[in-house]
Short mmCIF file of C-alpha atoms in Angstrom, two decimals:
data_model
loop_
_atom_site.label_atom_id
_atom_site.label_comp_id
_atom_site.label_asym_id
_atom_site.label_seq_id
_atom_site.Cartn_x
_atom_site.Cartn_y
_atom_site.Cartn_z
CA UNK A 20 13.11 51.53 -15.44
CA UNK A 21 14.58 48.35 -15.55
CA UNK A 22 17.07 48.16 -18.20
CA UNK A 23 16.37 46.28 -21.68
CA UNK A 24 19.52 45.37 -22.60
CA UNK A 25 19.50 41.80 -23.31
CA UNK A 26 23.76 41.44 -22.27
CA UNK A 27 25.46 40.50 -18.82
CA UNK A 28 22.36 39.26 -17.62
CA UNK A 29 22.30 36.34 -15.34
CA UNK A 30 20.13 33.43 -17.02
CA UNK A 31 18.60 30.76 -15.81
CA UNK A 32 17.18 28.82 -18.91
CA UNK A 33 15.09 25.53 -18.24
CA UNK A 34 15.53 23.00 -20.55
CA UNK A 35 18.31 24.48 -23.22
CA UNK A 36 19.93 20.87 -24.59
CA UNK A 37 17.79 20.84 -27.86
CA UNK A 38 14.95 22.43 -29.80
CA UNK A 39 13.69 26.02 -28.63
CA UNK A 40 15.99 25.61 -25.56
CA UNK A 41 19.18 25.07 -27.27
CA UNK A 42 18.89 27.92 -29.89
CA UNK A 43 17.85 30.19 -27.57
CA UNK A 44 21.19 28.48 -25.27
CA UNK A 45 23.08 29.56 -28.31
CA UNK A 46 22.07 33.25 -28.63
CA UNK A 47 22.07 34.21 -25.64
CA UNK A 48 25.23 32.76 -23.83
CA UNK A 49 26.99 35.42 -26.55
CA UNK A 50 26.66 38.10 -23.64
CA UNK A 51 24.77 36.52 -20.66
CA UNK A 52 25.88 34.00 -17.75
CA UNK A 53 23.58 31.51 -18.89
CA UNK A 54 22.64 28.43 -16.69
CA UNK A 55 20.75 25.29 -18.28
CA UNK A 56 19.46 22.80 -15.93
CA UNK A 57 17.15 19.89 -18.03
CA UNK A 58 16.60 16.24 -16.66
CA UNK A 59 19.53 14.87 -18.69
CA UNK A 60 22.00 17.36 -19.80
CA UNK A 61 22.85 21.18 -19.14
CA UNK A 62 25.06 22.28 -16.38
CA UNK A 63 22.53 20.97 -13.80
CA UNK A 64 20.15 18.39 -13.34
CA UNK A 65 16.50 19.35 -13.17
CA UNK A 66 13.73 17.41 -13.23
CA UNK A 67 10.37 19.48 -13.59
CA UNK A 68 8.23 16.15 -12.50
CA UNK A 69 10.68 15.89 -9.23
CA UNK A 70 8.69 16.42 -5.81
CA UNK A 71 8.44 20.08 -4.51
CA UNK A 72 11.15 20.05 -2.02
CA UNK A 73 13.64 17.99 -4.66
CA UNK A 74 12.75 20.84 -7.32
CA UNK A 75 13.35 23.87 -5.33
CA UNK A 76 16.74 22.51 -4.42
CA UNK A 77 17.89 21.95 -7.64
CA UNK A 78 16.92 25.71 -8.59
CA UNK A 79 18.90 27.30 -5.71
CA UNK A 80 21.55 25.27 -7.18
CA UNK A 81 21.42 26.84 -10.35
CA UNK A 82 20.78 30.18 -8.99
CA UNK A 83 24.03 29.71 -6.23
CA UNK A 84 25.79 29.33 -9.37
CA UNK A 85 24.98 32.34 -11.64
CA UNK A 86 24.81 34.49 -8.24
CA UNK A 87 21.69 35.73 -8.81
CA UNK A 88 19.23 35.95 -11.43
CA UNK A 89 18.01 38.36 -14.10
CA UNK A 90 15.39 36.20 -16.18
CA UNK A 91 14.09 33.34 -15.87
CA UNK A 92 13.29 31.14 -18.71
CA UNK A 93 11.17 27.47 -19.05
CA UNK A 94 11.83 26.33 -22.24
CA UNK A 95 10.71 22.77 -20.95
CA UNK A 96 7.86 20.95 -21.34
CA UNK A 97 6.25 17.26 -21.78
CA UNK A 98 4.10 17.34 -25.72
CA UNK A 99 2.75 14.19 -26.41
CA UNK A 100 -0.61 12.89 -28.18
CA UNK A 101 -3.14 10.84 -26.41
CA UNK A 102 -6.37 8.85 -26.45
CA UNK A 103 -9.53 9.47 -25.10
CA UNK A 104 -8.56 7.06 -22.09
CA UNK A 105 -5.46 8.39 -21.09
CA UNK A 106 -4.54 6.89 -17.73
CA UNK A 107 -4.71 8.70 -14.64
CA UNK A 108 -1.01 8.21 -14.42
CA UNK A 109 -0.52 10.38 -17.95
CA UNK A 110 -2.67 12.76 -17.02
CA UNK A 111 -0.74 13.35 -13.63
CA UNK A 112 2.61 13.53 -15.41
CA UNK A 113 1.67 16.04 -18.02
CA UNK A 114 0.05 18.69 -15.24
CA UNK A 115 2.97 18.10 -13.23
CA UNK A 116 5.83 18.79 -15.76
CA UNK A 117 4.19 21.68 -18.09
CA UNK A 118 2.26 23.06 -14.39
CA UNK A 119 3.11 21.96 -11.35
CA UNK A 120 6.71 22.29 -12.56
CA UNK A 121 7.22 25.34 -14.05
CA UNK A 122 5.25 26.76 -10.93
CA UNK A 123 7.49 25.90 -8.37
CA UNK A 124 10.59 26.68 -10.19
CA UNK A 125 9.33 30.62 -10.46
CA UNK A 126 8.44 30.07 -6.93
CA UNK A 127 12.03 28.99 -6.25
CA UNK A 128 13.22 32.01 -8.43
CA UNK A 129 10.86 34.34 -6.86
CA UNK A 130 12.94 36.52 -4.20
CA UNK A 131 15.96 36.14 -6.66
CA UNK A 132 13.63 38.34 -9.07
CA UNK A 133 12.33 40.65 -6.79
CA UNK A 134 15.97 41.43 -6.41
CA UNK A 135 16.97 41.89 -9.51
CA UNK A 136 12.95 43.19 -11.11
CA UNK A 137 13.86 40.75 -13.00
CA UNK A 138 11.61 38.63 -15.88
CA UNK A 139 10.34 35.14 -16.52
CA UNK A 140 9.32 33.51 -19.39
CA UNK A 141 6.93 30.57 -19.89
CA UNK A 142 6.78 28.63 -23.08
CA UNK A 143 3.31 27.82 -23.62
CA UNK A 144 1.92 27.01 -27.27
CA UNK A 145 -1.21 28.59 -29.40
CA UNK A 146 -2.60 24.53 -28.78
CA UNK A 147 -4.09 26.37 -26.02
CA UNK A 148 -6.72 28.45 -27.60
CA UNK A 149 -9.17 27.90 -30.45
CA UNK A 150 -9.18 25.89 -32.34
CA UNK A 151 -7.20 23.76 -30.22
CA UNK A 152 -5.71 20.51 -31.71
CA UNK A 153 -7.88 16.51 -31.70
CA UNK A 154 -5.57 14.37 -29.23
CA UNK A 155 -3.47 17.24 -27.46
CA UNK A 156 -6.27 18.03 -25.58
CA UNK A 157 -4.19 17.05 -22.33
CA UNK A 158 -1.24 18.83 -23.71
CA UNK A 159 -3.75 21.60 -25.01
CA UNK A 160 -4.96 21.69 -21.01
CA UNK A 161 -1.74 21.94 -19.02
CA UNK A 162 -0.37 25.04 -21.66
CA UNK A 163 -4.12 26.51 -20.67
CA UNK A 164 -3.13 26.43 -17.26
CA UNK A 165 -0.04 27.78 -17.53
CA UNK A 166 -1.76 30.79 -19.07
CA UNK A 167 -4.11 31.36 -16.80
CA UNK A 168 -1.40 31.20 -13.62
CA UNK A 169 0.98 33.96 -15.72
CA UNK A 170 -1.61 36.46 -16.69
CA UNK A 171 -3.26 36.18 -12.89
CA UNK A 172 0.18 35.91 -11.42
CA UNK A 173 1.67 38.97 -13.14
CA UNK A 174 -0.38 41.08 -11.66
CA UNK A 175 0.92 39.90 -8.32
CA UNK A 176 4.68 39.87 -8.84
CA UNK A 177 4.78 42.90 -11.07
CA UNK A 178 3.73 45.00 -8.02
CA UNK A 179 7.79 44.13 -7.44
CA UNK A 180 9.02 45.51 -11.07
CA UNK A 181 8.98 41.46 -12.05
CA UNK A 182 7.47 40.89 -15.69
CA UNK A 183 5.99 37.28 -15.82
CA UNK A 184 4.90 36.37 -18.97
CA UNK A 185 4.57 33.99 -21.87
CA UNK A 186 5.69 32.85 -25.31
CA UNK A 187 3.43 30.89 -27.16
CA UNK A 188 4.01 29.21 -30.09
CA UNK A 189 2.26 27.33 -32.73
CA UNK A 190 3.77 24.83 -34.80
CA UNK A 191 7.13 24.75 -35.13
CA UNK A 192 9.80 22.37 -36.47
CA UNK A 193 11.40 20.56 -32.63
CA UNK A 194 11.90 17.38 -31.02
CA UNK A 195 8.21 17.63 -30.19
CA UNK A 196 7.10 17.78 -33.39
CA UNK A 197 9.53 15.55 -34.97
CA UNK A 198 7.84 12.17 -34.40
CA UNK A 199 4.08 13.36 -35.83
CA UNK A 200 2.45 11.37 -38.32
CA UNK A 201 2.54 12.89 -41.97
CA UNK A 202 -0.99 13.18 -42.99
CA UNK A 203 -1.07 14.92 -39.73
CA UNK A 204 2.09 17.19 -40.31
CA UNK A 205 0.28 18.22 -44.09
CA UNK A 206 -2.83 18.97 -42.09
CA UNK A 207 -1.31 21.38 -39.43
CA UNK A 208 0.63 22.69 -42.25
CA UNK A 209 -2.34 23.67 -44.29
CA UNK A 210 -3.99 25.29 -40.97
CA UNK A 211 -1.20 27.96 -41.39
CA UNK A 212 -1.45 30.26 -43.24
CA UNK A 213 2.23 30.53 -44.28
CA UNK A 214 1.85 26.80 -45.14
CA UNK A 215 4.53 25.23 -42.98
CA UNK A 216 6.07 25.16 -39.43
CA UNK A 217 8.13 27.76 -37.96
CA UNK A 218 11.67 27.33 -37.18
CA UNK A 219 12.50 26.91 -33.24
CA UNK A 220 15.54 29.81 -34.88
CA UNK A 221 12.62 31.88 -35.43
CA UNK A 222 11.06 31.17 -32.14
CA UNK A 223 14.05 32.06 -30.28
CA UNK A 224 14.42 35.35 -32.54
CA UNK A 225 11.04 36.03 -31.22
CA UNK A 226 11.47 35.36 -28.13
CA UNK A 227 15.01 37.39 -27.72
CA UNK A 228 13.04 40.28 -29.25
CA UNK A 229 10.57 40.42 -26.14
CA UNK A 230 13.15 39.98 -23.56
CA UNK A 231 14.61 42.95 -24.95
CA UNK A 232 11.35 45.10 -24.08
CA UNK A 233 10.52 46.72 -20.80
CA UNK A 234 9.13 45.18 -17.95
CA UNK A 235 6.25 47.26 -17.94
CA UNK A 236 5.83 46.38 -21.95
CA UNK A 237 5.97 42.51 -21.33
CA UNK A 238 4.10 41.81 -18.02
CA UNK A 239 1.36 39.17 -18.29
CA UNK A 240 1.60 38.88 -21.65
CA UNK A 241 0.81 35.82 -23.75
CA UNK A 242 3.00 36.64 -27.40
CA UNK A 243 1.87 34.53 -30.19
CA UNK A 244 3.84 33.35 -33.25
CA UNK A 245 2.35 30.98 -35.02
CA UNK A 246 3.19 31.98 -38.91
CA UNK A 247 -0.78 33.58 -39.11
CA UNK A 248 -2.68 31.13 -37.74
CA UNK B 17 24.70 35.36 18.27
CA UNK B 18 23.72 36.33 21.88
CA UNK B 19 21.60 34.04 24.22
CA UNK B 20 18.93 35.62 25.15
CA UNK B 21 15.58 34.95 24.58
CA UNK B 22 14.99 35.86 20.66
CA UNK B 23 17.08 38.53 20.83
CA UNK B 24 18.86 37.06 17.74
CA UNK B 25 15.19 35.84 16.10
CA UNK B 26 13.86 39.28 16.63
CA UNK B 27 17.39 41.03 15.21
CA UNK B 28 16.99 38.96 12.15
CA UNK B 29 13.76 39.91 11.57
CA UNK B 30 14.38 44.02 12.26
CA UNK B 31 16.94 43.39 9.84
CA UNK B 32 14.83 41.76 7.29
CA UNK B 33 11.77 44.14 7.46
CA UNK B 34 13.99 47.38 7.38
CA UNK B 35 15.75 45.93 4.17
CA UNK B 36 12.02 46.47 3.35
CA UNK B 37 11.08 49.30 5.01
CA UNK B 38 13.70 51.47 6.24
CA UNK B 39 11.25 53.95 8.97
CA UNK B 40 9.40 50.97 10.01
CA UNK B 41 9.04 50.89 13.57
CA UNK B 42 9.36 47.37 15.32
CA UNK B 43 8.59 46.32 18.22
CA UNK B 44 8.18 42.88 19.18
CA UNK B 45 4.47 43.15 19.51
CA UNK B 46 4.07 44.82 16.25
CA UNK B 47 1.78 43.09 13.67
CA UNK B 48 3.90 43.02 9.92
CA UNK B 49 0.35 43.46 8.33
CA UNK B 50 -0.22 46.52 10.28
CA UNK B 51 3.21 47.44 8.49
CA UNK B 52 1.67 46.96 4.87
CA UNK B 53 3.75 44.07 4.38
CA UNK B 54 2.17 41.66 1.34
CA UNK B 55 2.73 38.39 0.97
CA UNK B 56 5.60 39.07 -1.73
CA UNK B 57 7.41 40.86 1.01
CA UNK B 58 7.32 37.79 2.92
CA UNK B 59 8.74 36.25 0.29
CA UNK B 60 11.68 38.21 0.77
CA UNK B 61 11.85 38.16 4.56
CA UNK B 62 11.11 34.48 4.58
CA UNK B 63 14.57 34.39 2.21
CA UNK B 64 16.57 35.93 4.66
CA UNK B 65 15.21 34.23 7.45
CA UNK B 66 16.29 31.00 5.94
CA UNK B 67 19.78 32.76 4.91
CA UNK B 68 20.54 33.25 8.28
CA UNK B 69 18.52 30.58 10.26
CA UNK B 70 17.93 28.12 8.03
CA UNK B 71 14.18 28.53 8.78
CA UNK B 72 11.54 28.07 6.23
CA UNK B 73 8.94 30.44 7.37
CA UNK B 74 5.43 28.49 6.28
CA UNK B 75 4.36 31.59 4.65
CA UNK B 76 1.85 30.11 2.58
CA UNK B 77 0.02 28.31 5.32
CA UNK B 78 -0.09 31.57 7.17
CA UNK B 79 -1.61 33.67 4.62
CA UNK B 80 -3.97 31.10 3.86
CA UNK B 81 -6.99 32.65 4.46
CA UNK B 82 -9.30 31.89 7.92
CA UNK B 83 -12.20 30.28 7.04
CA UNK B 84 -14.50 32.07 9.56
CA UNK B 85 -12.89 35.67 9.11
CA UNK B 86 -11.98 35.58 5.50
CA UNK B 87 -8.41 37.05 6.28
CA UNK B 88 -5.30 35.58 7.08
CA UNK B 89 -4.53 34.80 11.11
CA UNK B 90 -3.36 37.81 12.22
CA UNK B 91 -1.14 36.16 15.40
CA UNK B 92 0.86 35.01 12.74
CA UNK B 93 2.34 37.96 12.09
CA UNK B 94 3.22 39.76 15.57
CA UNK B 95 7.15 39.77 15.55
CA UNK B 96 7.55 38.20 18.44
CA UNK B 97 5.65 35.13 17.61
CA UNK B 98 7.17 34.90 14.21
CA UNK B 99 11.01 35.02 16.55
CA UNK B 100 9.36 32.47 18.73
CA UNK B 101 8.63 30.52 15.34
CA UNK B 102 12.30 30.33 14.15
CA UNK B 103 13.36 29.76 18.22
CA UNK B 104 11.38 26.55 17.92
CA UNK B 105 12.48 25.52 14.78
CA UNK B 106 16.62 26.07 15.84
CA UNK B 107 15.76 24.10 19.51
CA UNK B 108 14.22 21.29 17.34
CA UNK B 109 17.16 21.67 15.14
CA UNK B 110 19.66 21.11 18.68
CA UNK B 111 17.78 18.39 19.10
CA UNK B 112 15.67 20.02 21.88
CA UNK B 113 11.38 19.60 22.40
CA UNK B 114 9.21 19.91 19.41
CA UNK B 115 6.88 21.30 21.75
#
């Protein structure tokens, strides 16, 4: 069995300079070789919305550098509201950073886990399910689709000891969230039971927690925390 | 490396499916699929391939599934035509015919 230990792993976090990404950064480069590769910061440049061939390059960077690779983890992702016209052009670049993205980087990481049975992590968000969210319907869409592909794909790769799975969670205090209107931040606040937005700290406490599980425990998993909601 | 023809290819690819498979028995007319291979051990063979060739083996095209059969082209996957695969791609790499 794959050991659960969550020290002198070899990390390769996506995203990592702020929000989610950066306390999780914080935690984890305690014990691990941890890698962060974001469009503008991080140890290496990676841009999810880059062309295939531009995108798999810049992974086998990162994963030249840590020499290997235990766990993978996206902690990336485009969040934005839009209207009922978004242009084709918004639409494309949403699918293509939260899906197309994410997708080829675990493709990239793919005989690097095999290796190691190692895991991967998606960060999706509860926006996905019921009862979704009025103008992140796009965003709602491409975290839907990243769903789908882990829980269909973990089957697959966990034939190999790999756990693919997700994290998904609902409103928490991040970049993302920063710039939202206030009559709309009081109205996704009273949608929560606890009656305000988790704490990216507390979604990176979460999401430690799982990596320390078994392989077998975690694969194809989507994990919710979203304070009861 | 020696020069003849695919010795090196089909080396590689002993190598590579052994890694796999240690009894499996290879010879170049052999069919990987007849081997059990899946596609996620293509994955890995494809890897080393590239290690040591610098080959991408199109591994997705080839299990793409025939339209009229409803299973992947099995030629695909004989040994010797996956050697003869990575021979092309190193002559186009010399500069040589694209054939």
């Amino acid at each position: 069995m794959k050991s659960t230990a969550l020290e002198g792993q070899r990390i390769l976090l996506i995203g990592g300079s702020k929000g989610l990404g950066l306390e999780l950064y914080e935690r984890l480069r305690v014990d691990n070789k941890v890698v962060r590769a974001s469009r503008t910061s991080g140890e290496h440049r990676l841009n999810l919305a880059a062309p295939g061939a531009e995108l798999q390059q810049a992974t086998r960077a990162c994963l030249e550098s840590l020499g290997g690779l235990d766990v993978l983890i996206v902690s990336s992702g485009m969040g934005a509201y839009h209207t009922p016209l978004a242009a084709e052009a918004e639409i494309q670049g949403m699918f293509q950073v939260n899906v197309f993205g994410p997708i080829l980087v675990f493709q990239s990481c793919l005989s690097s886990l095999v290796r190691s049975a190692g895991k991967a992590v998606m960060v999706s968000s509860t926006v996905a399910r019921r009862p979704g969210a009025s103008g992140l319907s796009l965003y709602a869409a491409t975290k839907g689709a990243l769903n789908s592909w882990v829980i269909s794909e973990a089957r697959r790769v966990a034939r190999k000891g790999i756990a693919l799975f997700a994290v998904s969670p609902g409103w928490f205090e991040s970049p993302m969230t920063e710039g939202i209107a206030a009559n709309t931040r009081r109205r996704n606040e009273r949608s929560i039971p606890f009656g305000r937005f988790g704490s990216a700290a507390e979604i990176a406490d979460f999401t430690l927690g799982l990596l320390r599980q078994s392989n077998w425990t975690l694969a194809g998993q989507i994990y919710e925390a979203s304070g009861g909601a | 490396m020696t020069n003849d023809p695919l010795t090196d290819e089909l080396d590689a690819l002993r190598a590579a499916i052994t890694s796999l498979q240690a009894d499996a028995e290879l010879a170049p007319e052999t069919n990987a699929l007849d081997l059990g291979l899946d596609s996620l051990d293509f994955v890995m063979i494809a890897d080393q391939i590239e290690r040591s060739f610098g080959c991408m083996l199109p591994i997705g095209e080839w299990f793409a599934v025939d339209g009229e059969t409803g299973e992947p082209t099995r030629s695909n996957f004989v040994i010797e035509n996956i050697a003869a695969y990575i021979a092309r791609y190193r002559t186009r790499l010399q500069g040589g015919p694209a054939e």
